mmCIF file of N, CA and C in Angstrom:
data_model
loop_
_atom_site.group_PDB
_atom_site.id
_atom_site.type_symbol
_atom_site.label_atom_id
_atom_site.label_comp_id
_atom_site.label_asym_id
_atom_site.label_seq_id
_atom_site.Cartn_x
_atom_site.Cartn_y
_atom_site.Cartn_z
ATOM 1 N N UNK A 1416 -34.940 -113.851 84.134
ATOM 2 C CA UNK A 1416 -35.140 -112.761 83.188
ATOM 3 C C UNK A 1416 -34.679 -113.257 81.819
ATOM 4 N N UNK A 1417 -35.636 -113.273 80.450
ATOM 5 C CA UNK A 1417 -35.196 -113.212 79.205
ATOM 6 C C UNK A 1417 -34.036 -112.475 78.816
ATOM 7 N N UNK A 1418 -33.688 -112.980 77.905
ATOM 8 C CA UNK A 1418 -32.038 -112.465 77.616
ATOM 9 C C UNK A 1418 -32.170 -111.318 76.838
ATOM 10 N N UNK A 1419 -33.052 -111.534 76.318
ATOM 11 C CA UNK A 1419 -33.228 -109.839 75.630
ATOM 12 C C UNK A 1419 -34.012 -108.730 76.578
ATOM 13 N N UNK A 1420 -34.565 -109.206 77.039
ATOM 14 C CA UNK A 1420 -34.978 -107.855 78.827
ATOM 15 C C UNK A 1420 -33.758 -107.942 79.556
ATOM 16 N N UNK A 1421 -32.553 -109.014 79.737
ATOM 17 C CA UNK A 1421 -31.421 -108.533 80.445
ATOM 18 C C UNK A 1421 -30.818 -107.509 79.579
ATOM 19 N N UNK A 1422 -30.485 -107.698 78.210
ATOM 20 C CA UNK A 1422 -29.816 -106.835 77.189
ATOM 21 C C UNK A 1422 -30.803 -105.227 77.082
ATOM 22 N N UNK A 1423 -31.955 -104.883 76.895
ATOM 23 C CA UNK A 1423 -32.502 -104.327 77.707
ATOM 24 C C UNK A 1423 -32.088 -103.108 78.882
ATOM 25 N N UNK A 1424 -32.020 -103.847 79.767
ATOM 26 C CA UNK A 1424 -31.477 -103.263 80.950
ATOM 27 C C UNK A 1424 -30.351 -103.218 81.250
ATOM 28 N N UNK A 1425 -29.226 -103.658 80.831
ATOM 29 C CA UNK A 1425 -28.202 -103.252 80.727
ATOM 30 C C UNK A 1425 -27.690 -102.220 79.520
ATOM 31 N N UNK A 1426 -28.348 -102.319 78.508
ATOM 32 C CA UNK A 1426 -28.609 -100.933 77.815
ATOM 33 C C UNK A 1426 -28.951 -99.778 78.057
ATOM 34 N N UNK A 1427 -30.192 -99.501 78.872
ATOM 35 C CA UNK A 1427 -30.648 -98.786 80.201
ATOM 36 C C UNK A 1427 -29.813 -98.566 81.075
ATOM 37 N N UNK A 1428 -28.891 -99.054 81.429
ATOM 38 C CA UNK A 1428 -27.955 -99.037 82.968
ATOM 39 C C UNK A 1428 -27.157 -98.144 81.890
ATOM 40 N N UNK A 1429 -26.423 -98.456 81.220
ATOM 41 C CA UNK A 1429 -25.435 -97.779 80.350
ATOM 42 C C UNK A 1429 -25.786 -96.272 79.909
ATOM 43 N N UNK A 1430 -26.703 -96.238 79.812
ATOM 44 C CA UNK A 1430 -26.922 -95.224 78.665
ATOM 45 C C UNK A 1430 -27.528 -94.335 80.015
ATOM 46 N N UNK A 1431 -28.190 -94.492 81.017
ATOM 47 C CA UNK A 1431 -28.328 -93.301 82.298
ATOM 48 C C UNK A 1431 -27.068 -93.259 82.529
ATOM 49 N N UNK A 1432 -26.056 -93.805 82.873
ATOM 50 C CA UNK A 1432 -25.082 -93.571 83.539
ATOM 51 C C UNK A 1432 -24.252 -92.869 82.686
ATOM 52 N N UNK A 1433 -24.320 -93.148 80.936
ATOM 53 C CA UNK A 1433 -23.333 -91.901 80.650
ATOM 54 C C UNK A 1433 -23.684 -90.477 80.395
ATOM 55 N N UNK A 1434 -25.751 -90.807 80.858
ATOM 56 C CA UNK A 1434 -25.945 -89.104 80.928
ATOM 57 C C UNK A 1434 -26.082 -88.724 82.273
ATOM 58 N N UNK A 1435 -25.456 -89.575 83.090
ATOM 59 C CA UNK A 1435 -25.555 -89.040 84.825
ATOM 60 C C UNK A 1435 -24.110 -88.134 84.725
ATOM 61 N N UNK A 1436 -23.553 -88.656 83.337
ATOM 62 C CA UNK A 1436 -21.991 -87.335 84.239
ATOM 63 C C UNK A 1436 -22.238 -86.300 83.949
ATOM 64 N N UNK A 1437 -23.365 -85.636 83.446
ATOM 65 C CA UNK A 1437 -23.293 -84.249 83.888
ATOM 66 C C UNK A 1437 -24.692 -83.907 84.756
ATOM 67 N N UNK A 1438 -24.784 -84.491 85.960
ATOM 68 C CA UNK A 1438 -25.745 -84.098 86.884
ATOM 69 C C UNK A 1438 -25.615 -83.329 87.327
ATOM 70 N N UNK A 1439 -26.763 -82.606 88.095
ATOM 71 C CA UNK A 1439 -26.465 -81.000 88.222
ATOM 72 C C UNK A 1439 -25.874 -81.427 89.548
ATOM 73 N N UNK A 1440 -26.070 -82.357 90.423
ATOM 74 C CA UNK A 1440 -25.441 -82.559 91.925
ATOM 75 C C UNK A 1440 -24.271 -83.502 92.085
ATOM 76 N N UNK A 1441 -24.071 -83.751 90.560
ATOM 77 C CA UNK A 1441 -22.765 -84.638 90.410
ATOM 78 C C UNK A 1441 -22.604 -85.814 89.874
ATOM 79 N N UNK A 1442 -21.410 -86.296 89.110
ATOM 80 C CA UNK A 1442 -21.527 -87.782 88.454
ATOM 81 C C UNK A 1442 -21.275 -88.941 89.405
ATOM 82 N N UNK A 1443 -20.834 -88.557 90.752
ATOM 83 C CA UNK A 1443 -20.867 -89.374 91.889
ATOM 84 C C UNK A 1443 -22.558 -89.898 92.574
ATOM 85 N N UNK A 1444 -22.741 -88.466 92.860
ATOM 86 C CA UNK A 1444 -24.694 -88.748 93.428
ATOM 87 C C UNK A 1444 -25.306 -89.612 92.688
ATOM 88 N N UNK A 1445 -25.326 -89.398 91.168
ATOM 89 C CA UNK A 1445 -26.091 -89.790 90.456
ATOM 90 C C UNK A 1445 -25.885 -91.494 90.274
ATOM 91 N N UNK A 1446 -23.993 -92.183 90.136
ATOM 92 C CA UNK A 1446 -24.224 -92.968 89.946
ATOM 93 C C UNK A 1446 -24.385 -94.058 91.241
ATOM 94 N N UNK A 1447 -24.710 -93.425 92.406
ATOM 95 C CA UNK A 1447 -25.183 -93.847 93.354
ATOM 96 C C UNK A 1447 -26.205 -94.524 93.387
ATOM 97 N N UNK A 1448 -27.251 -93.224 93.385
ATOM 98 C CA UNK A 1448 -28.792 -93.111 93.558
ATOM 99 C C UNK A 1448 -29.075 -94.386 92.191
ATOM 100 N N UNK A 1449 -28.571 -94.181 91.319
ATOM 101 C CA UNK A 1449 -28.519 -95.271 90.354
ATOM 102 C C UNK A 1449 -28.298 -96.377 90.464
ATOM 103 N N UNK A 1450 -27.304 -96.586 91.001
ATOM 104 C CA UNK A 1450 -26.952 -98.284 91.148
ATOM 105 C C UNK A 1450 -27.746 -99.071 92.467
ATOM 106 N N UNK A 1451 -28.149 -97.692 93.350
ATOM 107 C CA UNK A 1451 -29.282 -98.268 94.467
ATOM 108 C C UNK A 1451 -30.705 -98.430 93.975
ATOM 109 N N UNK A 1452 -31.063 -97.988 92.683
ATOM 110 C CA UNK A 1452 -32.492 -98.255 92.408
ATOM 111 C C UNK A 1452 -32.470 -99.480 91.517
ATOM 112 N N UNK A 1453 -31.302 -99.674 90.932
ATOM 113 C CA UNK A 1453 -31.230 -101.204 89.823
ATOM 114 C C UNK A 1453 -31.087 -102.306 90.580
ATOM 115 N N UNK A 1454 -29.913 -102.238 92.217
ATOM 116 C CA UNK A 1454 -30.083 -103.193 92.744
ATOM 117 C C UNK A 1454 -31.720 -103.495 93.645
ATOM 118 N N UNK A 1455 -32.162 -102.463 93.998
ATOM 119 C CA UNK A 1455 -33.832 -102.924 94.621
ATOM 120 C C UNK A 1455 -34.749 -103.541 93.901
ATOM 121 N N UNK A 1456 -34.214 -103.309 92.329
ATOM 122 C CA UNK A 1456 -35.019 -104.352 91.506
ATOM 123 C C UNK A 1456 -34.478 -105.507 90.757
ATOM 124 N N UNK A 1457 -33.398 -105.631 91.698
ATOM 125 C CA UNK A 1457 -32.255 -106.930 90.682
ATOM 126 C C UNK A 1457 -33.619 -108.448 90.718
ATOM 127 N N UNK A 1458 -34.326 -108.177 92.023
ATOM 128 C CA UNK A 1458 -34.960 -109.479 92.273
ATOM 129 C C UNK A 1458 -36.461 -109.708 91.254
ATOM 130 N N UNK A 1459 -36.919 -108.970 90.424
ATOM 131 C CA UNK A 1459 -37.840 -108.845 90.068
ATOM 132 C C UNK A 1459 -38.121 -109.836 88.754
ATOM 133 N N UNK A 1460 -39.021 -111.317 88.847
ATOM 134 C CA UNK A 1460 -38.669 -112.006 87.784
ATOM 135 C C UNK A 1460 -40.130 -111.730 87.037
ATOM 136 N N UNK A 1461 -40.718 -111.286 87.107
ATOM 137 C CA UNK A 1461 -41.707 -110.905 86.007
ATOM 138 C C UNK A 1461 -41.648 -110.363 84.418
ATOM 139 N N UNK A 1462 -41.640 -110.492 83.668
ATOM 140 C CA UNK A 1462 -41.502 -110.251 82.380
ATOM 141 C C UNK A 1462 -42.204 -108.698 82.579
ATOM 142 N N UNK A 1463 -43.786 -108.673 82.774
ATOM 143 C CA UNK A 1463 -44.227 -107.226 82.458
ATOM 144 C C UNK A 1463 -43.642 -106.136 83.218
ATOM 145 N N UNK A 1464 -42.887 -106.375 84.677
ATOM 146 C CA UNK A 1464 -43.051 -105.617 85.565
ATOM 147 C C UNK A 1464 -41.375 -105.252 85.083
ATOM 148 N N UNK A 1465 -40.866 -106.030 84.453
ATOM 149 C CA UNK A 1465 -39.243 -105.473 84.344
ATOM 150 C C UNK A 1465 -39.600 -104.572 83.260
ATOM 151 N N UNK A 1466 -40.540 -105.070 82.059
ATOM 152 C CA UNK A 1466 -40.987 -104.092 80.830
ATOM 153 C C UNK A 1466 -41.340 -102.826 81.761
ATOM 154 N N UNK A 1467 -42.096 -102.391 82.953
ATOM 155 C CA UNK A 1467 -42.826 -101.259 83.622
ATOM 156 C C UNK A 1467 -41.885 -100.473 83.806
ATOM 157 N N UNK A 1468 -40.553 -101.261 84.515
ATOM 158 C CA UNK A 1468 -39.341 -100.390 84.880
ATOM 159 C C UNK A 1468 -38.466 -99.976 83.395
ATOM 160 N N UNK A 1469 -38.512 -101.005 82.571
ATOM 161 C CA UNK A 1469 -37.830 -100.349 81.655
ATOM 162 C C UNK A 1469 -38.596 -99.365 81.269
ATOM 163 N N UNK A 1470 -39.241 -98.927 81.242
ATOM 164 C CA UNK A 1470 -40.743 -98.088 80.608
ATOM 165 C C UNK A 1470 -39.855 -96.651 81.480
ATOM 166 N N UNK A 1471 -40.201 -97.131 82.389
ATOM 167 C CA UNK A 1471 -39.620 -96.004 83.633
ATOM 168 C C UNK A 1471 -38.495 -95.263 82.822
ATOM 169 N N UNK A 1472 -37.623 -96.132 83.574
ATOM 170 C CA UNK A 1472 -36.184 -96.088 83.153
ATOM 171 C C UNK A 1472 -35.570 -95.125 81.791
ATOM 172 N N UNK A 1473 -36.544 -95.399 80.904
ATOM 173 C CA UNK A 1473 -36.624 -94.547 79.738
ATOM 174 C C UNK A 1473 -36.660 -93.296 80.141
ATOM 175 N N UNK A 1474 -37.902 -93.197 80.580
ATOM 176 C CA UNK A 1474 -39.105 -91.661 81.063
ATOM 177 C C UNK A 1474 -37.806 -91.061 81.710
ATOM 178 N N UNK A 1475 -37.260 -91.467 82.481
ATOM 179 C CA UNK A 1475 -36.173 -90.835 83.279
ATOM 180 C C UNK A 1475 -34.842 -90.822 82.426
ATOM 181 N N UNK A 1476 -34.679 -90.981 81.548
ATOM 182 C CA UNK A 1476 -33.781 -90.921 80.228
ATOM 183 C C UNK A 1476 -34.121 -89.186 79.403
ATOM 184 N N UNK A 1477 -35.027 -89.508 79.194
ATOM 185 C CA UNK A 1477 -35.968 -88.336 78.729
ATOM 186 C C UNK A 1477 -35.738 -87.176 79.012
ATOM 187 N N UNK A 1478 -36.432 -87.229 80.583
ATOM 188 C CA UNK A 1478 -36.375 -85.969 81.559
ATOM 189 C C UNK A 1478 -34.685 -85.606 81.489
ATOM 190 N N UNK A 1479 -33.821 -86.449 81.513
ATOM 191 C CA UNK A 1479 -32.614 -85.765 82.114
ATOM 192 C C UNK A 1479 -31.888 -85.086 80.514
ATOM 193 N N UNK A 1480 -32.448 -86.050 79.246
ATOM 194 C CA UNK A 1480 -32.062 -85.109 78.073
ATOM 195 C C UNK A 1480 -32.765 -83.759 78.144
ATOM 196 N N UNK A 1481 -33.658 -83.037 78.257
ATOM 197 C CA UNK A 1481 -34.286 -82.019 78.296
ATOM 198 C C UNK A 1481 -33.697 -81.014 79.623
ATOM 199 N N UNK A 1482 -33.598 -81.474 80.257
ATOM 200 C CA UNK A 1482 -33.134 -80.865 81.791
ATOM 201 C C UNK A 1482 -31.653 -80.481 81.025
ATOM 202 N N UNK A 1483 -30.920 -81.053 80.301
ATOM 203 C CA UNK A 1483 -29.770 -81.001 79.792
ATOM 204 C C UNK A 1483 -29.883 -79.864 78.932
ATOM 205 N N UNK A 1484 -30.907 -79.874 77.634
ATOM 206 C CA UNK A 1484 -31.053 -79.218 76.662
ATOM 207 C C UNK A 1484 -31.310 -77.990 77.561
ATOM 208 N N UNK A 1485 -32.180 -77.827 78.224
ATOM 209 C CA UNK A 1485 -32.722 -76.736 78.886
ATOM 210 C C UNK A 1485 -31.604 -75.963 79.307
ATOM 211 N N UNK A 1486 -30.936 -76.425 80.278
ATOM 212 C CA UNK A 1486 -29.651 -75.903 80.637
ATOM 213 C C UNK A 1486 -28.782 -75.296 79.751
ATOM 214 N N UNK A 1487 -28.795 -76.235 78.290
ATOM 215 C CA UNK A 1487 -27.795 -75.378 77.686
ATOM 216 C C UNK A 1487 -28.145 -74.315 76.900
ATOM 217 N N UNK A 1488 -29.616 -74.114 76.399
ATOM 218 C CA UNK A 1488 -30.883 -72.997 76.060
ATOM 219 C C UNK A 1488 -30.467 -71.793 76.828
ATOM 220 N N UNK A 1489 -30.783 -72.495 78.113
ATOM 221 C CA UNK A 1489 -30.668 -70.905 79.076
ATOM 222 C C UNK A 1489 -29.137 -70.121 78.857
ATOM 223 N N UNK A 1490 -27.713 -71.028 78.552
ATOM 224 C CA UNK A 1490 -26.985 -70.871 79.121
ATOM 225 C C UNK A 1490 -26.859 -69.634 77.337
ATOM 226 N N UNK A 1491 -26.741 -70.575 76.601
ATOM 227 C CA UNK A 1491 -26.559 -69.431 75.220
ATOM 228 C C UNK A 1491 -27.978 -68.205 75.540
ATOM 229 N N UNK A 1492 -29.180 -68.215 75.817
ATOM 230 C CA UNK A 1492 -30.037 -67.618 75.735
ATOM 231 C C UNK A 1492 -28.873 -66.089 76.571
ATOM 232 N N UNK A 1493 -28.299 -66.419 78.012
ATOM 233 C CA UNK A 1493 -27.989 -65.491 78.720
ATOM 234 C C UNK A 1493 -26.547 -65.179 78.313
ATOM 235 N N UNK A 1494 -26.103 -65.469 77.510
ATOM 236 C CA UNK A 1494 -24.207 -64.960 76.482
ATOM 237 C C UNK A 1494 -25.540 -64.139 75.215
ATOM 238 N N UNK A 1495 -25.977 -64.203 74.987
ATOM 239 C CA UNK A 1495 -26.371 -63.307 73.900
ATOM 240 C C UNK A 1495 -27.041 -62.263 74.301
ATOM 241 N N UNK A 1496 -28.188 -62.894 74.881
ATOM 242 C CA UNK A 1496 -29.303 -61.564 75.208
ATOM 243 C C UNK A 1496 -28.133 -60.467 76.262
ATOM 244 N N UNK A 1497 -27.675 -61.099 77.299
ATOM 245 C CA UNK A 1497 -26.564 -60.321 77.989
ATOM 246 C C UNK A 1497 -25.894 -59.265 77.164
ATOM 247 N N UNK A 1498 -25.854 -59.657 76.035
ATOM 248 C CA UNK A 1498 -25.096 -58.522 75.555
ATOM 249 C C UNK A 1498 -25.644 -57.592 74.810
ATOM 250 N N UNK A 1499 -26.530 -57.813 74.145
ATOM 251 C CA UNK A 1499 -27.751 -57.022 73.818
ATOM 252 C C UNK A 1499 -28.402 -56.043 75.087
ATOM 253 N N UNK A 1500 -28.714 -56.329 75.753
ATOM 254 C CA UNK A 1500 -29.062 -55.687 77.160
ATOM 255 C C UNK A 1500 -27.991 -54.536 77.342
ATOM 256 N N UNK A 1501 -26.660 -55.073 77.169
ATOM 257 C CA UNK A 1501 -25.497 -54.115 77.365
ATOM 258 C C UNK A 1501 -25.077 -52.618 77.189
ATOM 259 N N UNK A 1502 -25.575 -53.232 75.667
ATOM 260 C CA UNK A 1502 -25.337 -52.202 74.407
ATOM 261 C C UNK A 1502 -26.426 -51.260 74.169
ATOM 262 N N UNK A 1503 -27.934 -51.198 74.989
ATOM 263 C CA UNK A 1503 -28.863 -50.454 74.803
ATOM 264 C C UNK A 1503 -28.219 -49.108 75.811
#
């Protein structure tokens, strides 16, 4: 692996794992399920196919910022409207 696709993916490794601590099933599950999908591809010497996973890897970066945002949307959405609801 090129040294800048290792740098890369260890950028990737880093940066899921410090948004796995707030998984909704835990910062344990997550950095599990995590460290079992990086080692199934530790062997992979292809240049494009490590680019595919980093590609991935992102996409699933993504999803878990929004899943995050979302969560915290709903969470102010239901402290306000809750109280509005109250007061009618």
């Amino acid at each position: 692996m090129a040294n800048s696709l290792r740098g890369e993916v260890l950028n990737l490794y880093k940066n899921l794992l410090y948004l796995g601590r707030d998984y909704p099933k835990g910062a344990d599950y997550f950095k599990r399920r995590l460290k079992n999908v990086f080692l199934k591809n530790k062997d992979v010497k292809d240049p494009e196919k490590i680019k595919e996973l980093i590609e991935r890897g992102e996409f699933v970066m993504k999803e878990l910022e929004a899943l995050y945002f979302l969560r915290k949307y709903r969470a102010m959405k239901q402290r306000y409207y809750s109280d509005i609801n109250k007061t009618k």
